[in-house]
C-alpha positions as CSV (number, residue, x, y, z in Angstrom):
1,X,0.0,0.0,0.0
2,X,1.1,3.4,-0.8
3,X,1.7,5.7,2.3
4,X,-1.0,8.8,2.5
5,X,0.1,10.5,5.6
6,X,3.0,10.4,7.9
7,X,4.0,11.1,11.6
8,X,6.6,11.3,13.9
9,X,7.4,10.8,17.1
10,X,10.5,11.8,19.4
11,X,10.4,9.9,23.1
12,X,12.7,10.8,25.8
13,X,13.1,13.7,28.0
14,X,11.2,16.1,25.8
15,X,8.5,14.7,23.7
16,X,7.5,16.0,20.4
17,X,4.5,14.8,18.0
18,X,4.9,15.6,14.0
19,X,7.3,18.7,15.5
20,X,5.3,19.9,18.1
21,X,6.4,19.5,21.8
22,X,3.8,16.9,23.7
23,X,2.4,18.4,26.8
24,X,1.5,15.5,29.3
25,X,-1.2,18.2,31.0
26,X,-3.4,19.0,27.6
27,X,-5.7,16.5,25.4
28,X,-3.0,16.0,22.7
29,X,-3.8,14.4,19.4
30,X,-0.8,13.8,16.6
31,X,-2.6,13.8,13.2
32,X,-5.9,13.3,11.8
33,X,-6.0,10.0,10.4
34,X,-9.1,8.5,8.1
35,X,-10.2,5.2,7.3
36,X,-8.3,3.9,4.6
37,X,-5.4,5.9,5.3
38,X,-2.0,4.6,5.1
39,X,0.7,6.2,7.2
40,X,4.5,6.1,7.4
41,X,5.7,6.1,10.8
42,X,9.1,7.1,12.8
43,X,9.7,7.0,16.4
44,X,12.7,7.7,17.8
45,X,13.6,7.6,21.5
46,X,12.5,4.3,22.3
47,X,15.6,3.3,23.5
48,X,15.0,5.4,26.9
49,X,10.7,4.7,26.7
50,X,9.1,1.6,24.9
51,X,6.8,3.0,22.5
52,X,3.0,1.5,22.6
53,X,0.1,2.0,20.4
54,X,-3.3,0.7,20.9
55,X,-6.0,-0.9,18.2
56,X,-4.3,-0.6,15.0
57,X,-1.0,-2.4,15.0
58,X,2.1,-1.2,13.1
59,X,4.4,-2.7,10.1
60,X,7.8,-2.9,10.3
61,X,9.4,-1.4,7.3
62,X,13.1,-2.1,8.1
63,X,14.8,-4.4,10.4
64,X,15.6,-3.1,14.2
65,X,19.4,-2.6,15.3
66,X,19.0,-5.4,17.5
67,X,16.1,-7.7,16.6
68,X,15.8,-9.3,20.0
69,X,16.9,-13.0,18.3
70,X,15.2,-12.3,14.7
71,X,11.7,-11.0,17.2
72,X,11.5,-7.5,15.1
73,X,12.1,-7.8,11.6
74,X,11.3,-6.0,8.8
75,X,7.5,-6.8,7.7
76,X,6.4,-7.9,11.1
77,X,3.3,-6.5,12.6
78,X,3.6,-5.2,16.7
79,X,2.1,-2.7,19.0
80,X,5.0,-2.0,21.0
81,X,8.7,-1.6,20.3
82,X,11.8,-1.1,22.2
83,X,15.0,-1.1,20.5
84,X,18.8,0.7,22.2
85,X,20.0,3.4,20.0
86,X,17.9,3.1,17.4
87,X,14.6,4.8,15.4
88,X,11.6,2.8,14.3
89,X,10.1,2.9,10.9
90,X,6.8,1.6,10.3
91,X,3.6,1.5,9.0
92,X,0.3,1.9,9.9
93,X,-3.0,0.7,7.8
94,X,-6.3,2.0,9.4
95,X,-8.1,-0.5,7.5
96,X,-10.7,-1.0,10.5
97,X,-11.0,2.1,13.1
98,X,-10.1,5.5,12.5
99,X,-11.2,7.2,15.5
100,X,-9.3,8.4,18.9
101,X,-6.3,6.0,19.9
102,X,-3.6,5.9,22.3
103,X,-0.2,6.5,21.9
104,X,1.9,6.1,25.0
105,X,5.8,5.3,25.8
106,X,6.1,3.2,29.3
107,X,8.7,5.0,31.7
């Protein structure tokens, strides 16, 4: 599938969603995504926080720095990811819910 919308995400002592800093004390929300949609994904940071993502999984679109034993590899689906030193690329299909979801890191 052809991506139609991207994000980013930057975990660690200062958040930031698609550029923007993440303020833990306001109702954030990091893109507007519809049903469909295909989205490119990058998180980086989740060397210090493990980054989680609830109801639609994500893609991996390139193998981790460390795979964890051949556990994250390019084209495998997950809804968390922790890898040292290292971003994530991924993709997201919203194939089957498009509305509000969570996007957390675990401290």
């Amino acid at each position: 599938a052809v991506p139609t919308n991207s994000l980013n995400w930057v975990l660690g002592p200062t958040p930031f969603i698609n550029g923007n800093v993440f303020s833990a004390g306001e109702h954030e929300h990091a893109a507007e995504i519809s049903l469909g949609q295909v989205v490119d994904m990058e998180v980086s940071g989740v060397d210090e926080h493990p980054f989680h993502i609830h109801v639609n999984p994500f893609q991996l679109t390139e193998a981790l720095s460390d795979s964890y034993e051949g556990y994250f590899q390019a084209g495998d689906w997950h809804d968390t990811i922790f890898t040292p030193g290292a971003a994530m690329r991924g993709r997201l299909n919203v194939d089957a819910f498009a509305g509000e979801m969570v996007v957390h890191c675990h401290f």
